[in-house]
Tab-separated table of N, CA and C in Angstrom:
chain	number	residue	atom	x	y	z
P	1	MET	N	3.577	41.350	1.422
P	1	MET	CA	4.276	40.324	0.654
P	1	MET	C	4.375	39.021	1.444
P	2	GLU	N	4.705	39.125	2.747
P	2	GLU	CA	4.806	37.929	3.572
P	2	GLU	C	3.482	37.189	3.613
P	3	GLU	N	2.390	37.939	3.669
P	3	GLU	CA	1.057	37.330	3.732
P	3	GLU	C	0.790	36.502	2.473
P	4	ALA	N	1.225	36.977	1.316
P	4	ALA	CA	1.044	36.245	0.062
P	4	ALA	C	1.838	34.940	0.078
P	5	VAL	N	3.052	34.975	0.617
P	5	VAL	CA	3.889	33.780	0.703
P	5	VAL	C	3.247	32.763	1.650
P	6	VAL	N	2.729	33.220	2.770
P	6	VAL	CA	2.071	32.338	3.735
P	6	VAL	C	0.852	31.680	3.090
P	7	LYS	N	0.042	32.455	2.373
P	7	LYS	CA	-1.152	31.905	1.710
P	7	LYS	C	-0.761	30.878	0.650
P	8	GLU	N	0.328	31.162	-0.076
P	8	GLU	CA	0.799	30.219	-1.098
P	8	GLU	C	1.236	28.905	-0.453
P	9	LYS	N	1.970	28.995	0.672
P	9	LYS	CA	2.415	27.791	1.384
P	9	LYS	C	1.224	27.009	1.922
P	10	GLU	N	0.218	27.698	2.447
P	10	GLU	CA	-0.984	27.029	2.942
P	10	GLU	C	-1.700	26.304	1.808
P	11	ALA	N	-1.777	26.941	0.649
P	11	ALA	CA	-2.423	26.320	-0.509
P	11	ALA	C	-1.677	25.055	-0.922
P	12	GLU	N	-0.340	25.099	-0.886
P	12	GLU	CA	0.456	23.914	-1.224
P	12	GLU	C	0.182	22.779	-0.243
P	13	LEU	N	0.082	23.100	1.042
P	13	LEU	CA	-0.170	22.076	2.053
P	13	LEU	C	-1.561	21.458	1.885
P	14	ASN	N	-2.515	22.251	1.410
P	14	ASN	CA	-3.882	21.760	1.250
P	14	ASN	C	-4.085	20.991	-0.048
P	15	GLU	N	-3.105	21.035	-0.943
P	15	GLU	CA	-3.230	20.309	-2.208
P	15	GLU	C	-3.201	18.809	-1.959
P	16	VAL	N	-3.940	18.086	-2.788
P	16	VAL	CA	-3.909	16.635	-2.715
P	16	VAL	C	-2.520	16.184	-3.149
P	17	SER	N	-1.929	15.266	-2.397
P	17	SER	CA	-0.554	14.861	-2.678
P	17	SER	C	-0.456	13.859	-3.820
P	18	ILE	N	-1.577	13.365	-4.292
P	18	ILE	CA	-1.565	12.335	-5.337
P	18	ILE	C	-2.169	12.920	-6.611
P	19	LYS	N	-1.600	12.556	-7.724
P	19	LYS	CA	-2.100	13.018	-9.021
P	19	LYS	C	-2.976	11.945	-9.649
P	20	GLY	N	-3.829	12.350	-10.547
P	20	GLY	CA	-4.681	11.410	-11.249
P	20	GLY	C	-3.878	10.485	-12.150
P	21	GLY	N	-4.521	9.410	-12.568
P	21	GLY	CA	-3.881	8.431	-13.433
P	21	GLY	C	-4.563	7.095	-13.299
P	22	LYS	N	-3.844	6.035	-13.637
P	22	LYS	CA	-4.395	4.686	-13.519
P	22	LYS	C	-4.066	4.115	-12.147
P	23	PHE	N	-5.060	3.460	-11.556
P	23	PHE	CA	-4.923	2.892	-10.219
P	23	PHE	C	-5.456	1.466	-10.205
P	24	LEU	N	-4.788	0.612	-9.446
P	24	LEU	CA	-5.273	-0.736	-9.193
P	24	LEU	C	-6.098	-0.667	-7.918
P	25	SER	N	-7.331	-1.145	-7.978
P	25	SER	CA	-8.143	-1.150	-6.764
P	25	SER	C	-8.315	-2.567	-6.250
P	26	PHE	N	-8.455	-2.673	-4.936
P	26	PHE	CA	-8.584	-3.964	-4.273
P	26	PHE	C	-9.409	-3.772	-3.009
P	27	PHE	N	-9.850	-4.886	-2.446
P	27	PHE	CA	-10.679	-4.842	-1.253
P	27	PHE	C	-9.963	-5.407	-0.046
P	28	LEU	N	-10.230	-4.793	1.078
P	28	LEU	CA	-9.930	-5.323	2.411
P	28	LEU	C	-11.264	-5.241	3.131
P	29	GLY	N	-11.887	-6.384	3.348
P	29	GLY	CA	-13.239	-6.366	3.902
P	29	GLY	C	-14.155	-5.670	2.918
P	30	GLY	N	-14.992	-4.779	3.406
P	30	GLY	CA	-15.928	-4.064	2.540
P	30	GLY	C	-15.385	-2.773	1.975
P	31	GLU	N	-14.161	-2.421	2.314
P	31	GLU	CA	-13.584	-1.157	1.852
P	31	GLU	C	-12.747	-1.359	0.601
P	32	GLU	N	-12.875	-0.409	-0.332
P	32	GLU	CA	-12.101	-0.473	-1.566
P	32	GLU	C	-10.953	0.533	-1.501
P	33	TYR	N	-9.765	0.039	-1.789
P	33	TYR	CA	-8.557	0.851	-1.772
P	33	TYR	C	-7.969	0.880	-3.177
P	34	ALA	N	-7.071	1.834	-3.415
P	34	ALA	CA	-6.423	1.922	-4.723
P	34	ALA	C	-4.968	2.338	-4.539
P	35	ILE	N	-4.122	1.831	-5.444
P	35	ILE	CA	-2.718	2.255	-5.477
P	35	ILE	C	-2.345	2.570	-6.913
P	36	GLU	N	-1.384	3.450	-7.064
P	36	GLU	CA	-0.942	3.845	-8.395
P	36	GLU	C	-0.446	2.613	-9.146
P	37	ILE	N	-0.929	2.421	-10.365
P	37	ILE	CA	-0.568	1.239	-11.154
P	37	ILE	C	0.931	1.205	-11.452
P	38	LEU	N	1.561	2.366	-11.509
P	38	LEU	CA	3.003	2.405	-11.798
P	38	LEU	C	3.836	1.805	-10.664
P	39	LYS	N	3.260	1.690	-9.484
P	39	LYS	CA	3.963	1.078	-8.345
P	39	LYS	C	3.779	-0.440	-8.329
P	40	VAL	N	2.830	-0.957	-9.118
P	40	VAL	CA	2.525	-2.386	-9.120
P	40	VAL	C	3.422	-3.105	-10.115
P	41	GLN	N	4.171	-4.079	-9.622
P	41	GLN	CA	5.005	-4.882	-10.512
P	41	GLN	C	4.190	-6.035	-11.087
P	42	GLU	N	3.418	-6.717	-10.213
P	42	GLU	CA	2.571	-7.802	-10.682
P	42	GLU	C	1.599	-8.211	-9.592
P	43	ILE	N	0.612	-9.011	-9.989
P	43	ILE	CA	-0.376	-9.570	-9.075
P	43	ILE	C	-0.263	-11.082	-9.203
P	44	ILE	N	-0.119	-11.758	-8.064
P	44	ILE	CA	0.006	-13.217	-8.112
P	44	ILE	C	-1.006	-13.847	-7.159
P	45	GLY	N	-1.434	-15.038	-7.518
P	45	GLY	CA	-2.280	-15.804	-6.613
P	45	GLY	C	-1.469	-16.178	-5.391
P	46	LEU	N	-2.163	-16.632	-4.379
P	46	LEU	CA	-1.488	-16.973	-3.140
P	46	LEU	C	-0.584	-18.186	-3.344
P	47	ILE	N	0.684	-18.012	-3.047
P	47	ILE	CA	1.663	-19.104	-3.105
P	47	ILE	C	2.239	-19.257	-1.704
P	48	PRO	N	2.965	-20.337	-1.438
P	48	PRO	CA	3.480	-20.532	-0.079
P	48	PRO	C	4.329	-19.346	0.402
P	49	ILE	N	4.011	-18.921	1.624
P	49	ILE	CA	4.735	-17.821	2.271
P	49	ILE	C	5.418	-18.404	3.499
P	50	THR	N	6.721	-18.218	3.583
P	50	THR	CA	7.502	-18.750	4.688
P	50	THR	C	7.566	-17.731	5.815
P	51	PRO	N	7.076	-18.094	7.005
P	51	PRO	CA	7.154	-17.154	8.135
P	51	PRO	C	8.605	-16.884	8.524
P	52	VAL	N	8.866	-15.688	9.025
P	52	VAL	CA	10.195	-15.307	9.491
P	52	VAL	C	10.046	-14.893	10.959
P	53	PRO	N	10.810	-15.516	11.846
P	53	PRO	CA	10.681	-15.193	13.277
P	53	PRO	C	11.030	-13.743	13.600
P	54	LYS	N	10.412	-13.247	14.659
P	54	LYS	CA	10.703	-11.931	15.239
P	54	LYS	C	10.401	-10.766	14.304
P	55	MET	N	9.452	-10.939	13.408
P	55	MET	CA	9.012	-9.843	12.553
P	55	MET	C	7.737	-9.247	13.148
P	56	PRO	N	7.399	-8.020	12.791
P	56	PRO	CA	6.121	-7.463	13.252
P	56	PRO	C	4.976	-8.362	12.791
P	57	SER	N	3.871	-8.334	13.507
P	57	SER	CA	2.748	-9.236	13.209
P	57	SER	C	2.205	-9.051	11.796
P	58	TYR	N	2.328	-7.860	11.234
P	58	TYR	CA	1.785	-7.627	9.898
P	58	TYR	C	2.712	-8.112	8.779
P	59	ILE	N	3.921	-8.536	9.100
P	59	ILE	CA	4.799	-9.145	8.093
P	59	ILE	C	4.539	-10.646	8.137
P	60	ARG	N	3.859	-11.141	7.103
P	60	ARG	CA	3.454	-12.553	7.088
P	60	ARG	C	4.646	-13.478	6.871
P	61	GLY	N	5.645	-13.003	6.153
P	61	GLY	CA	6.822	-13.811	5.879
P	61	GLY	C	7.430	-13.402	4.552
P	62	VAL	N	8.058	-14.385	3.889
P	62	VAL	CA	8.676	-14.128	2.592
P	62	VAL	C	8.210	-15.173	1.596
P	63	LEU	N	8.253	-14.808	0.336
P	63	LEU	CA	7.976	-15.778	-0.722
P	63	LEU	C	9.091	-15.730	-1.740
P	64	ASN	N	9.221	-16.828	-2.469
P	64	ASN	CA	10.238	-16.929	-3.505
P	64	ASN	C	9.552	-16.639	-4.831
P	65	LEU	N	9.847	-15.486	-5.400
P	65	LEU	CA	9.250	-15.072	-6.669
P	65	LEU	C	10.325	-15.136	-7.749
P	66	ARG	N	10.337	-16.257	-8.470
P	66	ARG	CA	11.316	-16.474	-9.534
P	66	ARG	C	12.746	-16.200	-9.065
P	67	GLY	N	13.076	-16.751	-7.892
P	67	GLY	CA	14.430	-16.639	-7.371
P	67	GLY	C	14.695	-15.425	-6.510
P	68	LYS	N	13.744	-14.491	-6.430
P	68	LYS	CA	13.899	-13.316	-5.575
P	68	LYS	C	13.084	-13.532	-4.303
P	69	ILE	N	13.687	-13.244	-3.166
P	69	ILE	CA	12.974	-13.323	-1.900
P	69	ILE	C	12.226	-12.003	-1.704
P	70	VAL	N	10.886	-12.096	-1.573
P	70	VAL	CA	10.040	-10.914	-1.454
P	70	VAL	C	9.306	-10.968	-0.112
P	71	PRO	N	9.503	-9.963	0.756
P	71	PRO	CA	8.732	-9.902	1.995
P	71	PRO	C	7.250	-9.696	1.670
P	72	VAL	N	6.374	-10.254	2.493
P	72	VAL	CA	4.933	-10.127	2.272
P	72	VAL	C	4.284	-9.513	3.510
P	73	MET	N	3.566	-8.422	3.286
P	73	MET	CA	2.865	-7.716	4.345
P	73	MET	C	1.380	-8.049	4.269
P	74	ASN	N	0.786	-8.401	5.397
P	74	ASN	CA	-0.657	-8.588	5.458
P	74	ASN	C	-1.265	-7.214	5.718
P	75	LEU	N	-1.862	-6.631	4.690
P	75	LEU	CA	-2.356	-5.261	4.784
P	75	LEU	C	-3.486	-5.140	5.807
P	76	ARG	N	-4.277	-6.203	5.982
P	76	ARG	CA	-5.331	-6.182	6.997
P	76	ARG	C	-4.726	-5.914	8.379
P	77	LEU	N	-3.658	-6.642	8.699
P	77	LEU	CA	-3.032	-6.477	10.010
P	77	LEU	C	-2.321	-5.131	10.122
P	78	ARG	N	-1.747	-4.666	9.029
P	78	ARG	CA	-1.081	-3.349	9.028
P	78	ARG	C	-2.071	-2.251	9.378
P	79	PHE	N	-3.327	-2.421	8.931
P	79	PHE	CA	-4.367	-1.434	9.196
P	79	PHE	C	-5.118	-1.695	10.495
P	80	GLY	N	-4.731	-2.750	11.213
P	80	GLY	CA	-5.395	-3.040	12.474
P	80	GLY	C	-6.752	-3.706	12.312
P	81	LEU	N	-7.005	-4.305	11.145
P	81	LEU	CA	-8.266	-5.017	10.911
P	81	LEU	C	-8.152	-6.446	11.430
P	82	GLU	N	-9.295	-7.071	11.620
P	82	GLU	CA	-9.319	-8.463	12.075
P	82	GLU	C	-8.734	-9.372	11.000
P	83	PRO	N	-7.904	-10.335	11.389
P	83	PRO	CA	-7.399	-11.289	10.391
P	83	PRO	C	-8.534	-12.208	9.931
P	84	ILE	N	-8.450	-12.667	8.695
P	84	ILE	CA	-9.426	-13.616	8.170
P	84	ILE	C	-8.672	-14.765	7.505
P	85	GLU	N	-9.379	-15.848	7.265
P	85	GLU	CA	-8.799	-16.980	6.541
P	85	GLU	C	-8.592	-16.586	5.082
P	86	ASP	N	-7.542	-17.114	4.470
P	86	ASP	CA	-7.312	-16.878	3.047
P	86	ASP	C	-8.429	-17.529	2.248
P	87	THR	N	-8.781	-16.920	1.115
P	87	THR	CA	-9.809	-17.461	0.223
P	87	THR	C	-9.203	-17.651	-1.159
P	88	ASP	N	-10.030	-18.119	-2.094
P	88	ASP	CA	-9.590	-18.253	-3.484
P	88	ASP	C	-9.285	-16.894	-4.102
P	89	GLU	N	-9.871	-15.822	-3.542
P	89	GLU	CA	-9.664	-14.477	-4.081
P	89	GLU	C	-8.482	-13.749	-3.436
P	90	THR	N	-7.966	-14.283	-2.328
P	90	THR	CA	-6.816	-13.662	-1.666
P	90	THR	C	-5.629	-13.694	-2.628
P	91	CYS	N	-4.942	-12.568	-2.747
P	91	CYS	CA	-3.780	-12.546	-3.640
P	91	CYS	C	-2.727	-11.595	-3.110
P	92	VAL	N	-1.588	-11.632	-3.754
P	92	VAL	CA	-0.453	-10.790	-3.377
P	92	VAL	C	-0.213	-9.794	-4.512
P	93	VAL	N	-0.245	-8.522	-4.151
P	93	VAL	CA	0.095	-7.465	-5.098
P	93	VAL	C	1.549	-7.104	-4.806
P	94	VAL	N	2.411	-7.326	-5.788
P	94	VAL	CA	3.832	-7.026	-5.610
P	94	VAL	C	4.054	-5.585	-6.061
P	95	VAL	N	4.518	-4.761	-5.109
P	95	VAL	CA	4.741	-3.351	-5.405
P	95	VAL	C	6.221	-3.023	-5.273
P	96	GLN	N	6.640	-2.026	-6.023
P	96	GLN	CA	8.040	-1.614	-6.003
P	96	GLN	C	8.108	-0.115	-5.834
P	97	ASP	N	9.056	0.317	-5.020
P	97	ASP	CA	9.290	1.734	-4.789
P	97	ASP	C	10.790	1.906	-4.616
P	98	GLU	N	11.396	2.612	-5.523
P	98	GLU	CA	12.843	2.788	-5.502
P	98	GLU	C	13.514	1.419	-5.466
P	99	LYS	N	14.260	1.109	-4.401
P	99	LYS	CA	15.010	-0.148	-4.388
P	99	LYS	C	14.253	-1.288	-3.715
P	100	TYR	N	13.116	-1.008	-3.100
P	100	TYR	CA	12.399	-2.038	-2.353
P	100	TYR	C	11.307	-2.702	-3.174
P	101	LEU	N	11.125	-3.990	-2.898
P	101	LEU	CA	10.073	-4.802	-3.494
P	101	LEU	C	9.320	-5.421	-2.324
P	102	MET	N	7.993	-5.350	-2.346
P	102	MET	CA	7.208	-5.885	-1.228
P	102	MET	C	5.924	-6.489	-1.768
P	103	GLY	N	5.562	-7.642	-1.229
P	103	GLY	CA	4.282	-8.238	-1.537
P	103	GLY	C	3.260	-7.745	-0.530
P	104	VAL	N	2.073	-7.416	-1.010
P	104	VAL	CA	1.003	-6.934	-0.145
P	104	VAL	C	-0.170	-7.889	-0.288
P	105	LEU	N	-0.531	-8.535	0.807
P	105	LEU	CA	-1.627	-9.491	0.820
P	105	LEU	C	-2.949	-8.732	0.932
P	106	VAL	N	-3.857	-8.954	-0.040
P	106	VAL	CA	-5.164	-8.280	-0.045
P	106	VAL	C	-6.268	-9.327	-0.174
P	107	ASP	N	-7.489	-8.956	0.223
P	107	ASP	CA	-8.622	-9.887	0.169
P	107	ASP	C	-8.973	-10.259	-1.266
P	108	LYS	N	-9.062	-9.247	-2.131
P	108	LYS	CA	-9.294	-9.514	-3.554
P	108	LYS	C	-9.006	-8.266	-4.365
P	109	VAL	N	-8.533	-8.483	-5.579
P	109	VAL	CA	-8.256	-7.386	-6.503
P	109	VAL	C	-9.537	-7.065	-7.242
P	110	SER	N	-9.786	-5.785	-7.466
P	110	SER	CA	-11.024	-5.348	-8.112
P	110	SER	C	-10.814	-5.035	-9.589
P	111	GLU	N	-10.110	-3.923	-9.874
P	111	GLU	CA	-9.967	-3.481	-11.259
P	111	GLU	C	-8.852	-2.453	-11.388
P	112	VAL	N	-8.511	-2.157	-12.621
P	112	VAL	CA	-7.647	-1.023	-12.917
P	112	VAL	C	-8.566	0.053	-13.467
P	113	SER	N	-8.506	1.239	-12.874
P	113	SER	CA	-9.379	2.314	-13.338
P	113	SER	C	-8.626	3.626	-13.414
P	114	GLU	N	-9.155	4.496	-14.236
P	114	GLU	CA	-8.617	5.842	-14.400
P	114	GLU	C	-9.296	6.734	-13.369
P	115	ILE	N	-8.497	7.409	-12.564
P	115	ILE	CA	-9.042	8.387	-11.631
P	115	ILE	C	-8.404	9.719	-11.984
P	116	LYS	N	-9.220	10.664	-12.379
P	116	LYS	CA	-8.725	11.972	-12.813
P	116	LYS	C	-8.436	12.856	-11.604
P	117	ASN	N	-7.597	13.867	-11.815
P	117	ASN	CA	-7.291	14.823	-10.749
P	117	ASN	C	-8.562	15.383	-10.124
P	118	SER	N	-9.552	15.697	-10.962
P	118	SER	CA	-10.795	16.296	-10.476
P	118	SER	C	-11.622	15.328	-9.630
P	119	GLN	N	-11.307	14.030	-9.694
P	119	GLN	CA	-12.044	13.027	-8.926
P	119	GLN	C	-11.355	12.687	-7.601
P	120	ILE	N	-10.228	13.321	-7.330
P	120	ILE	CA	-9.470	13.028	-6.113
P	120	ILE	C	-9.609	14.192	-5.143
P	121	GLU	N	-9.971	13.847	-3.911
P	121	GLU	CA	-10.103	14.854	-2.863
P	121	GLU	C	-9.154	14.539	-1.719
P	122	ASP	N	-8.922	15.553	-0.892
P	122	ASP	CA	-8.109	15.368	0.306
P	122	ASP	C	-8.782	14.373	1.242
P	123	VAL	N	-7.984	13.776	2.081
P	123	VAL	CA	-8.494	12.870	3.100
P	123	VAL	C	-9.099	13.720	4.215
P	124	PRO	N	-10.358	13.454	4.565
P	124	PRO	CA	-10.939	14.225	5.675
P	124	PRO	C	-10.185	13.935	6.967
P	125	SER	N	-10.162	14.895	7.857
P	125	SER	CA	-9.420	14.714	9.102
P	125	SER	C	-10.176	13.864	10.120
P	126	PHE	N	-11.440	13.548	9.841
P	126	PHE	CA	-12.203	12.689	10.745
P	126	PHE	C	-13.267	11.959	9.949
P	127	GLY	N	-13.839	10.937	10.572
P	127	GLY	CA	-14.962	10.242	9.941
P	127	GLY	C	-14.582	9.071	9.063
P	128	ILE	N	-13.298	8.738	8.973
P	128	ILE	CA	-12.897	7.587	8.157
P	128	ILE	C	-12.392	6.516	9.098
P	129	GLU	N	-12.926	5.305	8.949
P	129	GLU	CA	-12.520	4.213	9.819
P	129	GLU	C	-11.105	3.751	9.513
P	130	ALA	N	-10.699	3.831	8.251
P	130	ALA	CA	-9.366	3.366	7.863
P	130	ALA	C	-8.312	4.259	8.506
P	131	ASN	N	-7.117	3.770	8.526
P	131	ASN	CA	-6.018	4.510	9.105
P	131	ASN	C	-5.644	5.631	8.143
P	132	SER	N	-6.161	6.845	8.393
P	132	SER	CA	-6.038	7.928	7.419
P	132	SER	C	-4.609	8.405	7.202
P	133	GLU	N	-3.688	8.097	8.115
P	133	GLU	CA	-2.304	8.513	7.896
P	133	GLU	C	-1.700	7.797	6.692
P	134	TYR	N	-2.287	6.685	6.273
P	134	TYR	CA	-1.789	5.915	5.142
P	134	TYR	C	-2.457	6.303	3.832
P	135	LEU	N	-3.355	7.261	3.867
P	135	LEU	CA	-4.085	7.636	2.660
P	135	LEU	C	-3.501	8.885	2.022
P	136	ALA	N	-3.455	8.874	0.680
P	136	ALA	CA	-2.963	10.029	-0.061
P	136	ALA	C	-4.130	10.864	-0.592
P	137	GLY	N	-5.306	10.256	-0.671
P	137	GLY	CA	-6.478	10.953	-1.179
P	137	GLY	C	-7.669	10.016	-1.238
P	138	ILE	N	-8.800	10.579	-1.602
P	138	ILE	CA	-10.029	9.803	-1.768
P	138	ILE	C	-10.468	9.981	-3.219
P	139	GLY	N	-10.596	8.858	-3.939
P	139	GLY	CA	-11.029	8.909	-5.335
P	139	GLY	C	-12.515	8.644	-5.451
P	140	LYS	N	-13.204	9.473	-6.222
P	140	LYS	CA	-14.637	9.283	-6.466
P	140	LYS	C	-14.794	8.817	-7.909
P	141	VAL	N	-15.139	7.552	-8.078
P	141	VAL	CA	-15.280	6.975	-9.401
P	141	VAL	C	-16.691	6.419	-9.518
P	142	LYS	N	-17.443	6.948	-10.473
P	142	LYS	CA	-18.856	6.582	-10.642
P	142	LYS	C	-19.556	6.750	-9.302
P	143	GLU	N	-20.146	5.691	-8.796
P	143	GLU	CA	-20.854	5.780	-7.519
P	143	GLU	C	-20.018	5.270	-6.352
P	144	SER	N	-18.758	4.913	-6.604
P	144	SER	CA	-17.948	4.337	-5.536
P	144	SER	C	-16.875	5.309	-5.042
P	145	VAL	N	-16.369	4.984	-3.878
P	145	VAL	CA	-15.276	5.744	-3.271
P	145	VAL	C	-14.107	4.792	-3.106
P	146	LYS	N	-12.948	5.209	-3.570
P	146	LYS	CA	-11.737	4.401	-3.445
P	146	LYS	C	-10.734	5.182	-2.610
P	147	MET	N	-10.295	4.563	-1.550
P	147	MET	CA	-9.300	5.207	-0.697
P	147	MET	C	-7.929	4.968	-1.315
P	148	ILE	N	-7.279	6.042	-1.733
P	148	ILE	CA	-5.996	5.943	-2.426
P	148	ILE	C	-4.874	5.917	-1.396
P	149	LEU	N	-4.121	4.823	-1.420
P	149	LEU	CA	-3.049	4.638	-0.448
P	149	LEU	C	-1.790	5.397	-0.833
P	150	ASP	N	-1.106	5.886	0.177
P	150	ASP	CA	0.225	6.416	0.006
P	150	ASP	C	1.148	5.207	0.160
P	151	VAL	N	1.521	4.600	-0.955
P	151	VAL	CA	2.267	3.344	-0.947
P	151	VAL	C	3.533	3.456	-0.116
P	152	HIS	N	4.195	4.576	-0.211
P	152	HIS	CA	5.450	4.724	0.531
P	152	HIS	C	5.197	4.637	2.039
P	153	LYS	N	4.191	5.333	2.529
P	153	LYS	CA	3.911	5.311	3.971
P	153	LYS	C	3.416	3.949	4.432
P	154	VAL	N	2.568	3.314	3.643
P	154	VAL	CA	1.985	2.035	4.050
P	154	VAL	C	3.009	0.922	3.983
P	155	VAL	N	3.683	0.829	2.862
P	155	VAL	CA	4.512	-0.331	2.582
P	155	VAL	C	5.984	-0.096	2.876
P	156	PHE	N	6.507	1.018	2.468
P	156	PHE	CA	7.954	1.170	2.485
P	156	PHE	C	8.491	1.942	3.674
P	157	ASP	N	7.629	2.378	4.578
P	157	ASP	CA	8.130	2.933	5.829
P	157	ASP	C	8.541	1.817	6.775
P	158	VAL	N	8.438	0.591	6.314
P	158	VAL	CA	8.873	-0.558	7.113
P	158	VAL	C	10.232	-1.035	6.610
P	159	ALA	N	11.013	-0.115	6.098
P	159	ALA	CA	12.309	-0.457	5.497
P	159	ALA	C	13.218	-1.203	6.463
P	160	LYS	N	13.140	-0.884	7.739
P	160	LYS	CA	13.984	-1.583	8.717
P	160	LYS	C	13.655	-3.070	8.742
P	161	GLU	N	12.344	-3.393	8.688
P	161	GLU	CA	11.952	-4.796	8.680
P	161	GLU	C	12.401	-5.478	7.394
P	162	VAL	N	12.278	-4.785	6.270
P	162	VAL	CA	12.704	-5.343	4.984
P	162	VAL	C	14.203	-5.617	5.013
P	163	ASP	N	14.969	-4.645	5.493
P	163	ASP	CA	16.417	-4.833	5.569
P	163	ASP	C	16.761	-5.998	6.492
P	164	SER	N	16.016	-6.130	7.572
P	164	SER	CA	16.237	-7.229	8.504
P	164	SER	C	15.957	-8.573	7.836
P	165	LEU	N	14.878	-8.631	7.025
P	165	LEU	CA	14.564	-9.861	6.302
P	165	LEU	C	15.686	-10.219	5.341
P	166	LYS	N	16.192	-9.218	4.637
P	166	LYS	CA	17.264	-9.474	3.676
P	166	LYS	C	18.524	-9.953	4.392
P	167	GLN	N	18.814	-9.374	5.555
P	167	GLN	CA	19.985	-9.781	6.328
P	167	GLN	C	19.833	-11.230	6.775
P	168	LYS	N	18.631	-11.606	7.229
P	168	LYS	CA	18.393	-12.987	7.657
P	168	LYS	C	18.534	-13.946	6.479
P	169	GLU	N	18.073	-13.512	5.287
P	169	GLU	CA	18.202	-14.330	4.084
P	169	GLU	C	19.682	-14.552	3.765
P	170	GLU	N	20.482	-13.482	3.835
P	170	GLU	CA	21.911	-13.598	3.540
P	170	GLU	C	22.607	-14.501	4.563
P	171	ASN	N	22.226	-14.388	5.833
P	171	ASN	CA	22.809	-15.235	6.870
P	171	ASN	C	22.456	-16.704	6.633
P	172	TYR	N	21.248	-16.949	6.159
P	172	TYR	CA	20.783	-18.309	5.887
P	172	TYR	C	21.592	-18.927	4.744
P	173	LYS	N	21.883	-18.126	3.715
P	173	LYS	CA	22.623	-18.629	2.543
P	173	LYS	C	24.085	-18.926	2.887
P	174	ALA	N	24.623	-18.196	3.880
P	174	ALA	CA	26.047	-18.337	4.229
P	174	ALA	C	26.370	-19.665	4.889
């Protein structure tokens, strides 16, 4: 009986943590990534971003989105990629998870696509240049591969920095 329970637990651990559905895909360099569309609040063109002192290098600053101060993360720097100059295609994907709102700076947005459960595989333990700890799965769509991000790990595990930004904003208003 114990052996059956152990096998069941192993099977659960080996399951892909992400379910199929609609995903927004975007590029960082030549790599295509995807995030669950339900986490995306909106996509905006690049607007002025105000730097905030003493933040991690991957936090570009904050922007004013219709009266709300939104921290902006440069996803290239978060992944340890080389920084590049902003282009006409550079945009901010505003994502929300529970109580946090965060802007994610990406090179360019690609498309919204349906990725079925059968098209999602586990992240291999080696052979991927991207930071695999931030991936929830690998989506195979037509002839392309989309690395599906674990939005919570990538974006919202920086809650301390977000809280710090909000505290600085409140201090500024006082």
